[in-house]
C-alpha cells in the first residue's frame, strides 16, 4: 500500500517549483546557479488604468482635440510628456499626469495603463535552475536538509537558523527569545501560550519552527507577520527526535522556511529547506512509498497524533477498533517502546 511520505532528512536532493502568481517573464536561464535572493521571474499583478481627457484640457471639442494628439496606442510615455497640443496663441498643451503605456486614444480621451513596479519572484533558496516553466517560473534543485510539517500559517521567509533550546522537549517561552533570535529562523519545541508568539513579532524574528502548537493559538499564529511551521501536532508536542538534531546542528546556516498551507492536490507541504555546500547529489526525496513491516511511520490522528515509530505488523483483512470501526490496521512500536494499534489511514511514512 502506498502512503504519503514526510521527510526529516539530513541530506537529500530537493526539487521545487518557484512560480509567479500570474503570467509574466522568466529571467533565469537553465543551468544557472542562483542565490536565495536572486530574481528568477517577474510579472505585473494588478494593472491600473486612468482616463486622461485631453479634449477638455485643450478647451476643444472631442473631434477637434483628436487632431492634436501627439501619441498613439502602444507608446510608452513618462509623466510630464506632451500627449496633445499645442493649440492657440498660448500654445496650450496637455501633459501626461502619470508614466505608463497608451492603450487607446479618441473622442478627446486617452486610456493610459500605469507603469508599476513588477512583482519579483526570488529563488527562495540557493540551487541550480534545472527547468524553465514558460511565462510562470522555474524548477530549482538543491541538496541539503529537508524537514516537513503538518501545518503552516501561509508565509515564507529566508534567514539564518537559530537553535535557542538545548532539548527537544523544552517548552519555548518568551524568556528564550533574546538577541540570538532576532532576524533569525528560530528552532523551538512547543508553544502553549500567546506571549512567545507576540514577543517573536516584536523582536522581530524571520520565522519559527515548532514541534507542537496549542490548537487554541492557531488564530493568533495566522495573524503573525512571520512564517510559523508546525512539524508534529497541535498540543504540547516536543519536536520529534528526527527533526530536532538535523535542524539544531545546522545552526547559523541560511534556511528557506515555507509555511504554506498543506495542499495534497498540488503537492505542497509546509517545510524548511537548508541548502548545504555539496557538489554530489544524493537520491531525490519521494512523495509516496510502500508501507511494509519495518517502515518508519508517524501517526496523524489522536490519541497518538504526532508520535513516531516502526511498523511491527500489518494486520490482514479488516480489524475492529474499540470505537467499533472496521479498518485496515497496523501494529506500531513507538519510540518509547509502547506498541499501539493504528488504522493505516492514520499513518504516513517517515523518510530520515
Tab-separated table of C-alpha atoms in Angstrom:
chain	number	residue	atom	x	y	z
A	1	UNK	CA	0.000	0.000	0.000
A	2	UNK	CA	1.336	3.414	-0.996
A	3	UNK	CA	1.281	6.141	1.671
A	4	UNK	CA	2.359	9.759	1.652
A	5	UNK	CA	5.866	10.450	2.917
A	6	UNK	CA	7.046	13.029	5.433
A	7	UNK	CA	10.734	13.928	5.262
A	8	UNK	CA	13.133	14.577	8.136
A	9	UNK	CA	16.306	14.123	6.124
A	10	UNK	CA	19.784	15.452	6.905
A	11	UNK	CA	20.850	15.082	3.260
A	12	UNK	CA	18.658	14.708	0.201
A	13	UNK	CA	18.126	16.135	-3.257
A	14	UNK	CA	15.273	18.637	-3.320
A	15	UNK	CA	13.408	19.954	-6.371
A	16	UNK	CA	10.811	22.690	-6.022
A	17	UNK	CA	8.744	24.802	-8.408
A	18	UNK	CA	9.081	28.555	-7.981
A	19	UNK	CA	6.056	30.050	-9.726
A	20	UNK	CA	4.700	33.531	-10.375
A	21	UNK	CA	1.131	34.248	-9.190
A	22	UNK	CA	0.289	35.339	-12.753
A	23	UNK	CA	1.794	35.000	-16.210
A	24	UNK	CA	4.969	37.022	-16.620
A	25	UNK	CA	8.575	36.868	-17.770
A	26	UNK	CA	11.148	34.250	-16.744
A	27	UNK	CA	14.520	35.903	-16.157
A	28	UNK	CA	16.660	32.927	-15.132
A	29	UNK	CA	18.290	30.535	-17.579
A	30	UNK	CA	18.514	26.766	-17.437
A	31	UNK	CA	21.631	25.587	-15.642
A	32	UNK	CA	22.084	28.891	-13.812
A	33	UNK	CA	23.241	28.757	-10.197
A	34	UNK	CA	21.149	31.138	-8.097
A	35	UNK	CA	21.290	32.525	-4.586
A	36	UNK	CA	18.199	32.796	-2.381
A	37	UNK	CA	17.571	36.486	-3.175
A	38	UNK	CA	18.161	36.289	-6.944
A	39	UNK	CA	15.137	37.263	-9.069
A	40	UNK	CA	14.160	34.347	-11.321
A	41	UNK	CA	10.926	35.743	-12.819
A	42	UNK	CA	8.661	38.781	-12.648
A	43	UNK	CA	5.131	39.803	-13.521
A	44	UNK	CA	2.657	42.639	-13.130
A	45	UNK	CA	-0.016	41.698	-10.625
A	46	UNK	CA	-2.765	44.332	-10.790
A	47	UNK	CA	-2.516	46.708	-13.765
A	48	UNK	CA	-4.148	50.079	-13.189
A	49	UNK	CA	-5.680	52.357	-15.812
A	50	UNK	CA	-6.545	56.062	-15.910
A	51	UNK	CA	-8.537	58.109	-18.402
A	52	UNK	CA	-6.967	61.424	-19.449
A	53	UNK	CA	-9.393	63.926	-21.035
A	54	UNK	CA	-7.104	65.887	-23.326
A	55	UNK	CA	-10.052	67.457	-25.161
A	56	UNK	CA	-11.153	69.281	-22.034
A	57	UNK	CA	-7.541	70.197	-21.273
A	58	UNK	CA	-7.156	71.830	-24.690
A	59	UNK	CA	-10.529	73.532	-24.486
A	60	UNK	CA	-11.693	71.859	-27.694
A	61	UNK	CA	-14.466	69.525	-28.707
A	62	UNK	CA	-13.529	65.825	-28.711
A	63	UNK	CA	-13.428	65.768	-32.512
A	64	UNK	CA	-11.247	68.894	-32.736
A	65	UNK	CA	-8.895	67.690	-29.982
A	66	UNK	CA	-8.166	64.402	-31.766
A	67	UNK	CA	-6.279	66.306	-34.460
A	68	UNK	CA	-3.730	67.481	-31.894
A	69	UNK	CA	-2.880	64.132	-30.286
A	70	UNK	CA	0.899	63.541	-30.139
A	71	UNK	CA	0.875	59.891	-29.028
A	72	UNK	CA	-0.648	56.664	-30.247
A	73	UNK	CA	-1.633	53.272	-28.851
A	74	UNK	CA	1.336	51.145	-27.784
A	75	UNK	CA	3.631	54.058	-26.931
A	76	UNK	CA	5.338	54.218	-23.535
A	77	UNK	CA	5.280	57.714	-22.082
A	78	UNK	CA	6.642	59.351	-18.965
A	79	UNK	CA	4.982	61.700	-16.519
A	80	UNK	CA	5.063	65.216	-17.983
A	81	UNK	CA	5.294	64.144	-21.634
A	82	UNK	CA	3.079	66.099	-24.024
A	83	UNK	CA	0.142	63.982	-25.168
A	84	UNK	CA	-1.846	66.641	-27.070
A	85	UNK	CA	-1.329	70.194	-28.399
A	86	UNK	CA	-0.066	72.844	-28.842
A	87	UNK	CA	-3.258	74.833	-29.504
A	88	UNK	CA	-3.949	78.555	-29.886
A	89	UNK	CA	-1.963	81.682	-29.239
A	90	UNK	CA	-0.853	80.414	-25.817
A	91	UNK	CA	0.361	77.124	-27.297
A	92	UNK	CA	-1.745	75.183	-24.819
A	93	UNK	CA	-0.702	71.535	-24.308
A	94	UNK	CA	-1.851	68.606	-22.188
A	95	UNK	CA	0.828	66.631	-20.373
A	96	UNK	CA	0.537	63.127	-19.013
A	97	UNK	CA	-0.061	63.081	-15.255
A	98	UNK	CA	1.495	59.584	-14.991
A	99	UNK	CA	4.034	57.282	-16.603
A	100	UNK	CA	2.629	54.327	-18.491
A	101	UNK	CA	1.604	52.822	-21.829
A	102	UNK	CA	-1.024	54.364	-24.130
A	103	UNK	CA	-3.757	51.797	-24.691
A	104	UNK	CA	-6.060	53.810	-26.982
A	105	UNK	CA	-6.990	57.369	-27.934
A	106	UNK	CA	-10.048	59.033	-29.434
A	107	UNK	CA	-13.053	61.193	-28.715
A	108	UNK	CA	-10.894	63.597	-26.735
A	109	UNK	CA	-9.728	60.913	-24.300
A	110	UNK	CA	-6.665	58.728	-23.738
A	111	UNK	CA	-6.600	55.426	-21.819
A	112	UNK	CA	-3.268	55.003	-20.029
A	113	UNK	CA	-2.033	51.821	-18.400
A	114	UNK	CA	0.060	52.982	-15.452
A	115	UNK	CA	3.663	51.907	-15.083
A	116	UNK	CA	4.007	49.894	-11.888
A	117	UNK	CA	6.770	48.049	-10.110
A	118	UNK	CA	6.615	44.376	-11.158
A	119	UNK	CA	6.241	41.511	-8.704
A	120	UNK	CA	9.689	39.950	-8.379
A	121	UNK	CA	9.919	36.219	-7.672
A	122	UNK	CA	13.030	35.347	-5.703
A	123	UNK	CA	14.686	31.947	-5.947
A	124	UNK	CA	13.991	31.371	-2.227
A	125	UNK	CA	16.973	29.097	-1.701
A	126	UNK	CA	20.387	28.502	-3.211
A	127	UNK	CA	20.316	25.995	-6.037
A	128	UNK	CA	20.503	25.217	-9.758
A	129	UNK	CA	17.774	26.076	-12.275
A	130	UNK	CA	17.060	22.670	-13.821
A	131	UNK	CA	13.929	23.562	-15.786
A	132	UNK	CA	12.122	26.640	-17.079
A	133	UNK	CA	8.326	26.898	-16.912
A	134	UNK	CA	7.225	29.193	-19.729
A	135	UNK	CA	5.792	32.513	-18.508
A	136	UNK	CA	5.474	31.221	-14.954
A	137	UNK	CA	8.792	30.375	-13.288
A	138	UNK	CA	11.445	27.725	-12.750
A	139	UNK	CA	12.217	24.419	-11.085
A	140	UNK	CA	15.143	24.677	-8.668
A	141	UNK	CA	17.294	21.830	-7.423
A	142	UNK	CA	19.484	21.821	-4.345
A	143	UNK	CA	20.956	19.365	-1.870
A	144	UNK	CA	20.517	19.734	1.848
A	145	UNK	CA	18.280	19.306	4.885
A	146	UNK	CA	14.546	18.794	4.420
A	147	UNK	CA	12.024	18.759	7.291
A	148	UNK	CA	8.297	18.763	6.546
A	149	UNK	CA	5.389	19.564	8.836
A	150	UNK	CA	1.640	19.283	9.186
A	151	UNK	CA	0.657	22.970	9.333
A	152	UNK	CA	1.848	26.420	8.332
A	153	UNK	CA	0.406	29.903	8.598
A	154	UNK	CA	0.844	30.634	4.876
A	155	UNK	CA	4.003	32.793	4.909
A	156	UNK	CA	7.541	32.239	3.609
A	157	UNK	CA	10.929	33.701	4.557
A	158	UNK	CA	14.685	33.239	4.443
A	159	UNK	CA	17.043	33.584	7.377
A	160	UNK	CA	19.821	32.117	9.450
A	161	UNK	CA	18.880	29.204	11.697
A	162	UNK	CA	18.982	29.946	15.437
A	163	UNK	CA	18.770	26.967	17.814
A	164	UNK	CA	17.933	28.562	21.167
A	165	UNK	CA	16.783	25.440	23.024
A	166	UNK	CA	19.071	22.711	24.278
A	167	UNK	CA	16.401	19.985	24.431
A	168	UNK	CA	13.639	18.900	22.079
A	169	UNK	CA	11.086	18.617	24.897
A	170	UNK	CA	11.692	22.073	26.395
A	171	UNK	CA	8.769	24.493	26.060
A	172	UNK	CA	9.613	27.680	24.167
A	173	UNK	CA	8.837	30.724	26.316
A	174	UNK	CA	9.299	34.465	25.875
A	175	UNK	CA	12.403	34.209	28.086
A	176	UNK	CA	14.208	32.211	25.393
A	177	UNK	CA	13.702	34.923	22.787
A	178	UNK	CA	16.692	37.243	23.045
A	179	UNK	CA	19.200	38.763	20.616
A	180	UNK	CA	20.141	35.309	19.292
A	181	UNK	CA	16.634	35.013	17.864
A	182	UNK	CA	16.495	38.452	16.271
A	183	UNK	CA	16.179	38.307	12.463
A	184	UNK	CA	16.624	34.514	12.557
A	185	UNK	CA	14.566	31.403	11.874
A	186	UNK	CA	14.090	30.074	15.392
A	187	UNK	CA	14.024	26.343	16.093
A	188	UNK	CA	11.724	25.792	19.070
A	189	UNK	CA	9.922	22.805	20.522
A	190	UNK	CA	6.361	23.622	21.516
A	191	UNK	CA	4.342	26.704	22.473
A	192	UNK	CA	1.292	26.760	24.749
A	193	UNK	CA	0.763	30.492	25.413
A	194	UNK	CA	0.397	33.670	23.372
A	195	UNK	CA	3.377	35.560	24.789
A	196	UNK	CA	6.207	33.783	22.883
A	197	UNK	CA	4.440	34.385	19.561
A	198	UNK	CA	3.852	38.051	20.362
A	199	UNK	CA	7.403	38.647	21.604
A	200	UNK	CA	8.802	36.969	18.491
A	201	UNK	CA	6.902	39.509	16.385
A	202	UNK	CA	8.294	42.438	18.383
A	203	UNK	CA	11.969	41.352	18.129
A	204	UNK	CA	11.378	40.620	15.188
A	205	UNK	CA	12.279	37.093	14.050
A	206	UNK	CA	12.288	35.768	10.486
A	207	UNK	CA	10.381	32.565	11.225
A	208	UNK	CA	9.531	29.891	13.788
A	209	UNK	CA	9.731	26.102	13.541
A	210	UNK	CA	7.895	24.133	16.239
A	211	UNK	CA	7.174	20.549	17.111
A	212	UNK	CA	3.791	21.427	18.622
A	213	UNK	CA	1.455	24.395	18.928
A	214	UNK	CA	-1.548	24.623	21.236
A	215	UNK	CA	-4.609	24.431	18.976
A	216	UNK	CA	-6.219	27.489	20.586
A	217	UNK	CA	-3.273	29.576	19.332
A	218	UNK	CA	-3.927	28.876	15.643
A	219	UNK	CA	-5.933	32.115	15.053
A	220	UNK	CA	-3.113	34.160	16.616
A	221	UNK	CA	-0.442	32.258	14.673
A	222	UNK	CA	-2.246	33.051	11.412
A	223	UNK	CA	-2.001	36.782	12.215
A	224	UNK	CA	1.710	36.783	12.964
A	225	UNK	CA	3.920	38.649	10.435
A	226	UNK	CA	6.454	35.801	10.230
A	227	UNK	CA	6.062	32.193	8.991
A	228	UNK	CA	5.265	29.501	11.566
A	229	UNK	CA	5.819	25.819	10.756
A	230	UNK	CA	4.385	23.060	12.978
A	231	UNK	CA	6.113	19.728	12.406
A	232	UNK	CA	4.294	17.258	14.665
A	233	UNK	CA	0.901	18.211	16.091
A	234	UNK	CA	-1.390	20.573	17.971
A	235	UNK	CA	-0.647	20.478	21.669
A	236	UNK	CA	2.443	20.303	23.896
A	237	UNK	CA	4.312	18.009	21.481
A	238	UNK	CA	8.122	18.021	21.721
A	239	UNK	CA	9.847	18.200	18.377
A	240	UNK	CA	10.342	14.681	17.046
A	241	UNK	CA	13.761	13.021	17.509
A	242	UNK	CA	14.475	13.012	13.778
A	243	UNK	CA	13.862	16.705	13.069
A	244	UNK	CA	15.388	18.333	16.150
A	245	UNK	CA	19.003	17.154	15.724
A	246	UNK	CA	19.193	17.852	11.979
A	247	UNK	CA	17.889	21.390	12.495
A	248	UNK	CA	19.932	22.428	15.534
A	249	UNK	CA	23.177	21.030	14.088
A	250	UNK	CA	22.748	23.363	11.125
A	251	UNK	CA	22.591	26.489	13.248
A	252	UNK	CA	23.791	29.671	11.503
A	253	UNK	CA	23.157	28.229	8.064
A	254	UNK	CA	20.733	30.025	5.784
A	255	UNK	CA	17.353	28.311	5.516
A	256	UNK	CA	14.226	28.695	3.409
A	257	UNK	CA	11.089	28.397	5.530
A	258	UNK	CA	7.928	27.801	3.524
A	259	UNK	CA	4.946	27.686	5.894
A	260	UNK	CA	2.438	27.313	3.070
A	261	UNK	CA	-0.828	25.532	3.769
A	262	UNK	CA	-0.741	21.789	3.116
A	263	UNK	CA	-2.293	21.142	-0.310
A	264	UNK	CA	-2.227	17.453	-1.216
A	265	UNK	CA	-3.691	18.079	-4.693
A	266	UNK	CA	-0.884	20.475	-5.646
A	267	UNK	CA	1.799	18.528	-3.769
A	268	UNK	CA	2.608	21.451	-1.462
A	269	UNK	CA	3.619	20.904	2.167
A	270	UNK	CA	4.874	23.294	4.827
A	271	UNK	CA	8.614	22.699	5.162
A	272	UNK	CA	12.055	24.032	5.918
A	273	UNK	CA	14.962	23.608	3.494
A	274	UNK	CA	18.604	24.176	4.463
A	275	UNK	CA	20.899	24.026	1.402
A	276	UNK	CA	24.338	22.525	2.044
A	277	UNK	CA	27.580	23.270	0.158
A	278	UNK	CA	27.909	19.878	-1.535
A	279	UNK	CA	28.570	19.043	-5.174
A	280	UNK	CA	27.275	15.444	-5.247
A	281	UNK	CA	23.524	14.913	-5.429
A	282	UNK	CA	22.104	12.088	-3.300
A	283	UNK	CA	18.856	10.311	-4.120
A	284	UNK	CA	15.857	12.605	-4.513
A	285	UNK	CA	13.127	12.578	-1.859
A	286	UNK	CA	9.818	10.883	-2.756
A	287	UNK	CA	6.248	11.976	-2.132
A	288	UNK	CA	4.963	8.435	-1.544
A	289	UNK	CA	6.322	4.993	-0.634
A	290	UNK	CA	5.194	1.429	0.015
A	291	UNK	CA	4.171	0.635	3.591
A	292	UNK	CA	5.948	-2.523	4.792
A	293	UNK	CA	6.950	-4.113	8.087
A	294	UNK	CA	9.856	-2.057	9.409
A	295	UNK	CA	8.686	1.216	7.847
A	296	UNK	CA	9.188	4.291	9.997
A	297	UNK	CA	5.810	5.977	10.365
A	298	UNK	CA	4.092	8.853	12.081
A	299	UNK	CA	0.541	8.694	13.411
A	300	UNK	CA	-1.580	11.608	12.227
A	301	UNK	CA	-4.678	11.281	14.451
A	302	UNK	CA	-5.432	11.263	18.162
A	303	UNK	CA	-4.798	9.731	20.640
A	304	UNK	CA	-1.247	9.237	19.272
A	305	UNK	CA	-1.104	12.231	16.922
A	306	UNK	CA	2.479	13.151	16.044
A	307	UNK	CA	4.023	10.029	17.595
A	308	UNK	CA	6.680	8.237	15.554
A	309	UNK	CA	7.501	4.540	15.484
A	310	UNK	CA	8.098	1.481	13.322
A	311	UNK	CA	5.549	-0.897	11.826
A	312	UNK	CA	5.829	-4.299	13.528
A	313	UNK	CA	2.893	-5.994	11.847
A	314	UNK	CA	0.423	-5.323	9.046
A	315	UNK	CA	-2.835	-6.967	10.056
A	316	UNK	CA	-4.630	-8.911	7.321
A	317	UNK	CA	-8.198	-8.044	6.409
A	318	UNK	CA	-10.152	-5.584	8.499
A	319	UNK	CA	-9.695	-5.031	12.241
A	320	UNK	CA	-12.473	-3.830	14.540
A	321	UNK	CA	-11.240	-0.990	16.712
A	322	UNK	CA	-12.544	-0.211	20.233
A	323	UNK	CA	-14.739	2.548	18.736
A	324	UNK	CA	-16.443	-0.038	16.519
A	325	UNK	CA	-14.862	0.974	13.219
A	326	UNK	CA	-13.677	-1.790	10.904
A	327	UNK	CA	-10.433	-0.712	9.224
A	328	UNK	CA	-7.130	-1.868	7.793
A	329	UNK	CA	-4.682	-1.568	10.685
A	330	UNK	CA	-1.046	-1.950	11.705
A	331	UNK	CA	0.819	-2.555	14.941
A	332	UNK	CA	3.313	0.245	15.556
A	333	UNK	CA	6.090	0.273	18.131
A	334	UNK	CA	6.575	3.872	19.226
A	335	UNK	CA	9.946	5.358	20.117
A	336	UNK	CA	9.245	4.808	23.839
A	337	UNK	CA	8.616	1.070	23.096
A	338	UNK	CA	4.845	1.310	23.557
A	339	UNK	CA	3.038	-0.855	20.987
A	340	UNK	CA	-0.195	0.617	19.634
A	341	UNK	CA	-2.796	-0.315	17.046
A	342	UNK	CA	-3.428	2.309	14.380
A	343	UNK	CA	-5.604	2.484	11.271
A	344	UNK	CA	-3.357	2.526	8.219
A	345	UNK	CA	-5.282	5.593	7.029
A	346	UNK	CA	-3.854	7.436	10.056
A	347	UNK	CA	-0.244	6.702	9.135
A	348	UNK	CA	2.328	8.445	6.976
A	349	UNK	CA	5.774	7.114	6.143
A	350	UNK	CA	8.747	8.985	7.554
A	351	UNK	CA	11.962	9.218	5.486
A	352	UNK	CA	15.081	10.068	7.504
